[in-house]
Amino acid sequence: MQRRQLLDELVSKGIRLTSQRRAVISVIQEAKSHLDAGSLLDLARRLEPSLDRATVYRTIGLLKKLRLIDELDLMHLEGEKHYYEVRTEGDHIHLACFGCGMIQEFTSPLFDRLKEEITRTAGFEIRVARLELGGFCPKCSSRHRGEEEEKTKTSVKH
Amino acid sequence: MQRRQLLDELVSKGIRLTSQRRAVISVIQEAKSHLDAGSLLDLARRLEPSLDRATVYRTIGLLKKLRLIDELDLMHLEGEKHYYEVRTEGDHIHLACFGCGMIQEFTSPLFDRLKEEITRTAGFEIRVARLELGGFCPKCSSRHRGEEEEKTKTSVKH
DNA sequence: AAACTTTCTGCGACTCAGTCGCAAGAACGG
DNA sequence: CCGTTCTTGCGACTGAGTCGCAGAAAGTTT
């Protein structure tokens, strides 16, 4: 039933279901990695060949507004794209490795406590929480030591 | 001496100082709010009228790479821009209000503990930590209740 | 199942942040 | 003040995302 989650949610809100929306939603839900709008379009077009870029963006906008998906930057490791994932129970943290591009997810009760503290202390009503960390995964961490000073003088990427 | 911080940092790394870089750096440092590349260009041009867009982006890239400034999204409240701020001792959290656009900063020992936990547990070497929350500030929080269901059917913005 | 209202889609043109190659110009060590 | 090396401005370009519109579907009504 995990798979009908988003669809049901839309129906219950009285949102019109079209084959295009079904295609986009299906792709987001089956996705094994975080997809950007472009990949989403390519994959969904296999189910609905006439699907247009604009419709993908509009559907993303809709799902974002309904808080059914979350938007991520993943430290802009490869361009200024945005990535999307189905919203889950608890928020999780994304770790992005500058070395190999790996994305890892992480959950912690401390994160929930932190959000709770903010709600309480600042009186802020949290709707979206995005915590992204950039750095080096264990493998790349040992590998990149010593390359620092040089890099400064060469390419200024990211 | 807060004001010479970035400049000194560059000199000590053997980075060449140009009037353009001085202008951009000065603006970032004096800024009272978070500036995007466009505003940065406008303001820095008052000090260095010939300054070009490309140079601003290159300088931002340089400062980012040297980890002297941080890049923020501020929940993309007004377009897909990026915002910049001078890096401070401890990382802080940004709260962005969907209602009035206000940006508030927040610090908490819990945040540091969370990062420490990630470093320890996941073996991840954190270089950049970005925590942004979107929601409603105290004022807007009380004001927007009840407008939810309608919004769904109208404009799909943000 | 036809008719009808409302909402959605594809299209094409557009906007806007950010990038790139290049030739001219500036930094700073000698 | 000279020469090497790095930086800049310029203009053209890329690529994500948006918008208005006319035609096409969704869901409802009879």
mmCIF file of N, CA, C and O (backbone and C1' of nucleotides) in Angstrom, chain C:
data_model
loop_
_atom_site.group_PDB
_atom_site.id
_atom_site.type_symbol
_atom_site.label_atom_id
_atom_site.label_comp_id
_atom_site.label_asym_id
_atom_site.label_seq_id
_atom_site.Cartn_x
_atom_site.Cartn_y
_atom_site.Cartn_z
ATOM 1 P P DA C 1 -22.252 3.926 -23.315
ATOM 2 O "O5'" DA C 1 -23.357 5.079 -23.246
ATOM 3 C "C5'" DA C 1 -24.072 5.546 -24.378
ATOM 4 C "C4'" DA C 1 -24.064 7.070 -24.319
ATOM 5 C "C3'" DA C 1 -22.662 7.661 -24.566
ATOM 6 O "O3'" DA C 1 -22.805 8.969 -25.105
ATOM 7 C "C1'" DA C 1 -23.410 8.324 -22.498
ATOM 8 P P DA C 2 -22.876 9.225 -26.647
ATOM 9 O "O5'" DA C 2 -23.463 10.709 -26.631
ATOM 10 C "C5'" DA C 2 -24.835 10.895 -26.263
ATOM 11 C "C4'" DA C 2 -25.009 12.262 -25.649
ATOM 12 C "C3'" DA C 2 -24.070 13.332 -26.206
ATOM 13 O "O3'" DA C 2 -24.809 14.554 -26.191
ATOM 14 C "C1'" DA C 2 -23.705 13.126 -23.899
ATOM 15 P P DA C 3 -24.238 15.854 -26.816
ATOM 16 O "O5'" DA C 3 -24.710 16.959 -25.766
ATOM 17 C "C5'" DA C 3 -25.549 16.607 -24.643
ATOM 18 C "C4'" DA C 3 -25.219 17.540 -23.501
ATOM 19 C "C3'" DA C 3 -24.413 18.777 -23.880
ATOM 20 O "O3'" DA C 3 -24.886 19.863 -23.093
ATOM 21 C "C1'" DA C 3 -23.227 17.577 -22.256
ATOM 22 P P DC C 4 -24.406 21.336 -23.314
ATOM 23 O "O5'" DC C 4 -23.626 21.590 -21.951
ATOM 24 C "C5'" DC C 4 -24.131 21.075 -20.726
ATOM 25 C "C4'" DC C 4 -23.177 21.445 -19.610
ATOM 26 C "C3'" DC C 4 -22.319 22.675 -19.914
ATOM 27 O "O3'" DC C 4 -22.262 23.473 -18.744
ATOM 28 C "C1'" DC C 4 -20.923 20.832 -19.381
ATOM 29 P P DT C 5 -21.854 25.019 -18.823
ATOM 30 O "O5'" DT C 5 -20.801 25.048 -17.626
ATOM 31 C "C5'" DT C 5 -21.164 24.433 -16.381
ATOM 32 C "C4'" DT C 5 -19.926 24.052 -15.613
ATOM 33 C "C3'" DT C 5 -18.865 25.156 -15.536
ATOM 34 O "O3'" DT C 5 -18.492 25.288 -14.173
ATOM 35 C "C1'" DT C 5 -17.885 23.131 -16.291
ATOM 36 P P DT C 6 -17.586 26.494 -13.711
ATOM 37 O "O5'" DT C 6 -16.272 25.744 -13.212
ATOM 38 C "C5'" DT C 6 -16.385 24.428 -12.649
ATOM 39 C "C4'" DT C 6 -15.052 23.723 -12.762
ATOM 40 C "C3'" DT C 6 -13.842 24.648 -12.590
ATOM 41 O "O3'" DT C 6 -13.030 24.098 -11.569
ATOM 42 C "C1'" DT C 6 -13.581 23.269 -14.495
ATOM 43 P P DT C 7 -11.779 24.830 -11.014
ATOM 44 O "O5'" DT C 7 -10.621 23.838 -11.510
ATOM 45 C "C5'" DT C 7 -10.828 22.441 -11.371
ATOM 46 C "C4'" DT C 7 -9.855 21.723 -12.267
ATOM 47 C "C3'" DT C 7 -8.413 22.202 -12.113
ATOM 48 O "O3'" DT C 7 -7.660 21.047 -11.795
ATOM 49 C "C1'" DT C 7 -9.017 22.037 -14.393
ATOM 50 P P DC C 8 -6.123 21.104 -11.718
ATOM 51 O "O5'" DC C 8 -5.670 20.641 -13.173
ATOM 52 C "C5'" DC C 8 -5.820 19.294 -13.483
ATOM 53 C "C4'" DC C 8 -5.247 19.024 -14.845
ATOM 54 C "C3'" DC C 8 -3.744 19.258 -14.954
ATOM 55 O "O3'" DC C 8 -3.157 18.023 -15.353
ATOM 56 C "C1'" DC C 8 -4.914 20.315 -16.748
ATOM 57 P P DT C 9 -1.658 17.921 -15.699
ATOM 58 O "O5'" DT C 9 -1.631 18.235 -17.258
ATOM 59 C "C5'" DT C 9 -2.250 17.315 -18.136
ATOM 60 C "C4'" DT C 9 -1.904 17.672 -19.567
ATOM 61 C "C3'" DT C 9 -0.405 17.868 -19.799
ATOM 62 O "O3'" DT C 9 0.006 16.995 -20.838
ATOM 63 C "C1'" DT C 9 -1.657 19.758 -20.574
ATOM 64 P P DG C 10 1.549 16.843 -21.192
ATOM 65 O "O5'" DG C 10 1.650 17.731 -22.499
ATOM 66 C "C5'" DG C 10 0.854 17.412 -23.629
ATOM 67 C "C4'" DG C 10 1.105 18.410 -24.746
ATOM 68 C "C3'" DG C 10 2.571 18.615 -25.118
ATOM 69 O "O3'" DG C 10 2.635 18.643 -26.542
ATOM 70 C "C1'" DG C 10 1.613 20.697 -24.432
ATOM 71 P P DC C 11 4.046 18.721 -27.293
ATOM 72 O "O5'" DC C 11 4.153 20.262 -27.707
ATOM 73 C "C5'" DC C 11 3.041 20.908 -28.319
ATOM 74 C "C4'" DC C 11 3.243 22.408 -28.297
ATOM 75 C "C3'" DC C 11 4.679 22.866 -28.549
ATOM 76 O "O3'" DC C 11 4.735 23.553 -29.792
ATOM 77 C "C1'" DC C 11 3.665 24.088 -26.777
ATOM 78 P P DG C 12 6.158 23.711 -30.553
ATOM 79 O "O5'" DG C 12 6.396 25.274 -30.368
ATOM 80 C "C5'" DG C 12 5.308 26.189 -30.408
ATOM 81 C "C4'" DG C 12 5.717 27.475 -29.725
ATOM 82 C "C3'" DG C 12 7.194 27.833 -29.937
ATOM 83 O "O3'" DG C 12 7.278 29.226 -30.215
ATOM 84 C "C1'" DG C 12 6.713 27.789 -27.641
ATOM 85 P P DA C 13 8.651 29.902 -30.628
ATOM 86 O "O5'" DA C 13 8.556 31.239 -29.772
ATOM 87 C "C5'" DA C 13 7.287 31.721 -29.315
ATOM 88 C "C4'" DA C 13 7.480 32.446 -28.003
ATOM 89 C "C3'" DA C 13 8.808 33.207 -27.934
ATOM 90 O "O3'" DA C 13 8.580 34.461 -27.312
ATOM 91 C "C1'" DA C 13 8.650 31.737 -26.108
ATOM 92 P P DC C 14 9.750 35.545 -27.241
ATOM 93 O "O5'" DC C 14 10.087 35.537 -25.690
ATOM 94 C "C5'" DC C 14 9.004 35.654 -24.737
ATOM 95 C "C4'" DC C 14 9.495 35.273 -23.363
ATOM 96 C "C3'" DC C 14 10.795 35.964 -22.939
ATOM 97 O "O3'" DC C 14 10.490 36.876 -21.894
ATOM 98 C "C1'" DC C 14 10.727 33.657 -22.301
ATOM 99 P P DT C 15 11.608 37.980 -21.473
ATOM 100 O "O5'" DT C 15 12.018 37.418 -20.042
ATOM 101 C "C5'" DT C 15 11.008 37.045 -19.108
ATOM 102 C "C4'" DT C 15 11.687 36.348 -17.952
ATOM 103 C "C3'" DT C 15 12.930 37.095 -17.473
ATOM 104 O "O3'" DT C 15 12.811 37.261 -16.074
ATOM 105 C "C1'" DT C 15 13.415 34.811 -17.854
ATOM 106 P P DC C 16 13.616 38.398 -15.338
ATOM 107 O "O5'" DC C 16 14.392 37.568 -14.236
ATOM 108 C "C5'" DC C 16 14.128 36.167 -14.066
ATOM 109 C "C4'" DC C 16 15.402 35.440 -13.698
ATOM 110 C "C3'" DC C 16 16.628 36.345 -13.456
ATOM 111 O "O3'" DC C 16 17.324 35.793 -12.372
ATOM 112 C "C1'" DC C 16 17.161 34.711 -15.048
ATOM 113 P P DA C 17 18.414 36.608 -11.557
ATOM 114 O "O5'" DA C 17 19.401 35.406 -11.222
ATOM 115 C "C5'" DA C 17 18.920 34.366 -10.393
ATOM 116 C "C4'" DA C 17 19.804 33.163 -10.566
ATOM 117 C "C3'" DA C 17 21.248 33.378 -10.139
ATOM 118 O "O3'" DA C 17 21.668 32.215 -9.452
ATOM 119 C "C1'" DA C 17 21.168 32.724 -12.425
ATOM 120 P P DG C 18 23.037 32.282 -8.663
ATOM 121 O "O5'" DG C 18 24.062 31.731 -9.749
ATOM 122 C "C5'" DG C 18 23.897 30.401 -10.206
ATOM 123 C "C4'" DG C 18 24.732 30.188 -11.446
ATOM 124 C "C3'" DG C 18 26.227 30.509 -11.313
ATOM 125 O "O3'" DG C 18 26.936 29.292 -11.495
ATOM 126 C "C1'" DG C 18 25.344 31.227 -13.371
ATOM 127 P P DT C 19 28.493 29.227 -11.601
ATOM 128 O "O5'" DT C 19 28.744 29.158 -13.172
ATOM 129 C "C5'" DT C 19 28.150 28.096 -13.907
ATOM 130 C "C4'" DT C 19 28.752 28.065 -15.289
ATOM 131 C "C3'" DT C 19 30.278 28.070 -15.317
ATOM 132 O "O3'" DT C 19 30.663 27.060 -16.226
ATOM 133 C "C1'" DT C 19 29.441 29.806 -16.679
ATOM 134 P P DC C 20 32.194 26.544 -16.301
ATOM 135 O "O5'" DC C 20 32.685 27.182 -17.672
ATOM 136 C "C5'" DC C 20 31.753 27.292 -18.746
ATOM 137 C "C4'" DC C 20 32.444 27.862 -19.967
ATOM 138 C "C3'" DC C 20 33.961 27.903 -19.891
ATOM 139 O "O3'" DC C 20 34.486 27.610 -21.168
ATOM 140 C "C1'" DC C 20 33.118 30.098 -20.163
ATOM 141 P P DG C 21 36.051 27.095 -21.296
ATOM 142 O "O5'" DG C 21 36.518 27.946 -22.553
ATOM 143 C "C5'" DG C 21 35.602 28.239 -23.612
ATOM 144 C "C4'" DG C 21 36.114 29.392 -24.450
ATOM 145 C "C3'" DG C 21 37.627 29.504 -24.545
ATOM 146 O "O3'" DG C 21 37.959 29.972 -25.857
ATOM 147 C "C1'" DG C 21 36.773 31.452 -23.515
ATOM 148 P P DC C 22 39.526 30.025 -26.344
ATOM 149 O "O5'" DC C 22 39.762 31.588 -26.528
ATOM 150 C "C5'" DC C 22 38.700 32.421 -27.013
ATOM 151 C "C4'" DC C 22 38.989 33.872 -26.676
ATOM 152 C "C3'" DC C 22 40.479 34.215 -26.627
ATOM 153 O "O3'" DC C 22 40.738 35.357 -27.430
ATOM 154 C "C1'" DC C 22 39.400 35.024 -24.693
ATOM 155 P P DA C 23 42.277 35.492 -28.120
ATOM 156 O "O5'" DA C 23 42.446 37.064 -28.184
ATOM 157 C "C5'" DA C 23 41.301 37.911 -28.329
ATOM 158 C "C4'" DA C 23 41.431 39.109 -27.410
ATOM 159 C "C3'" DA C 23 42.830 39.742 -27.393
ATOM 160 O "O3'" DA C 23 42.661 41.159 -27.388
ATOM 161 C "C1'" DA C 23 42.210 39.158 -25.192
ATOM 162 P P DA C 24 43.966 42.153 -27.389
ATOM 163 O "O5'" DA C 24 43.731 42.964 -26.034
ATOM 164 C "C5'" DA C 24 42.485 43.641 -25.822
ATOM 165 C "C4'" DA C 24 42.419 44.103 -24.375
ATOM 166 C "C3'" DA C 24 43.576 45.003 -23.943
ATOM 167 O "O3'" DA C 24 43.051 46.038 -23.124
ATOM 168 C "C1'" DA C 24 43.446 43.139 -22.513
ATOM 169 P P DG C 25 44.048 47.156 -22.492
ATOM 170 O "O5'" DG C 25 44.104 46.726 -20.952
ATOM 171 C "C5'" DG C 25 42.888 46.657 -20.202
ATOM 172 C "C4'" DG C 25 43.214 46.204 -18.791
ATOM 173 C "C3'" DG C 25 44.314 47.013 -18.107
ATOM 174 O "O3'" DG C 25 43.836 47.361 -16.809
ATOM 175 C "C1'" DG C 25 44.827 44.700 -18.000
ATOM 176 P P DA C 26 44.640 48.400 -15.878
ATOM 177 O "O5'" DA C 26 45.063 47.488 -14.657
ATOM 178 C "C5'" DA C 26 44.052 46.990 -13.790
ATOM 179 C "C4'" DA C 26 44.659 45.888 -12.948
ATOM 180 C "C3'" DA C 26 45.731 46.365 -11.966
ATOM 181 O "O3'" DA C 26 45.455 45.753 -10.725
ATOM 182 C "C1'" DA C 26 46.558 44.588 -13.273
ATOM 183 P P DA C 27 46.179 46.303 -9.392
ATOM 184 O "O5'" DA C 27 47.009 45.037 -8.873
ATOM 185 C "C5'" DA C 27 46.344 43.837 -8.616
ATOM 186 C "C4'" DA C 27 47.291 42.771 -8.105
ATOM 187 C "C3'" DA C 27 48.324 43.194 -7.054
ATOM 188 O "O3'" DA C 27 48.448 42.114 -6.145
ATOM 189 C "C1'" DA C 27 49.428 42.444 -9.026
ATOM 190 P P DC C 28 48.953 42.344 -4.648
ATOM 191 O "O5'" DC C 28 50.476 41.916 -4.784
ATOM 192 C "C5'" DC C 28 50.798 40.611 -5.261
ATOM 193 C "C4'" DC C 28 52.249 40.540 -5.666
ATOM 194 C "C3'" DC C 28 53.215 41.349 -4.782
ATOM 195 O "O3'" DC C 28 54.402 40.604 -4.639
ATOM 196 C "C1'" DC C 28 53.545 41.929 -6.978
ATOM 197 P P DG C 29 54.829 39.949 -3.253
ATOM 198 O "O5'" DG C 29 56.128 39.113 -3.663
ATOM 199 C "C5'" DG C 29 56.000 38.001 -4.552
ATOM 200 C "C4'" DG C 29 57.204 37.906 -5.461
ATOM 201 C "C3'" DG C 29 58.540 38.216 -4.779
ATOM 202 O "O3'" DG C 29 59.504 37.244 -5.199
ATOM 203 C "C1'" DG C 29 58.223 39.684 -6.629
ATOM 204 P P DG C 30 61.027 37.316 -4.664
ATOM 205 O "O5'" DG C 30 61.760 38.025 -5.896
ATOM 206 C "C5'" DG C 30 61.823 37.314 -7.152
ATOM 207 C "C4'" DG C 30 62.405 38.204 -8.232
ATOM 208 C "C3'" DG C 30 63.866 38.617 -8.011
ATOM 209 O "O3'" DG C 30 64.598 38.358 -9.194
ATOM 210 C "C1'" DG C 30 62.535 40.528 -8.451
#
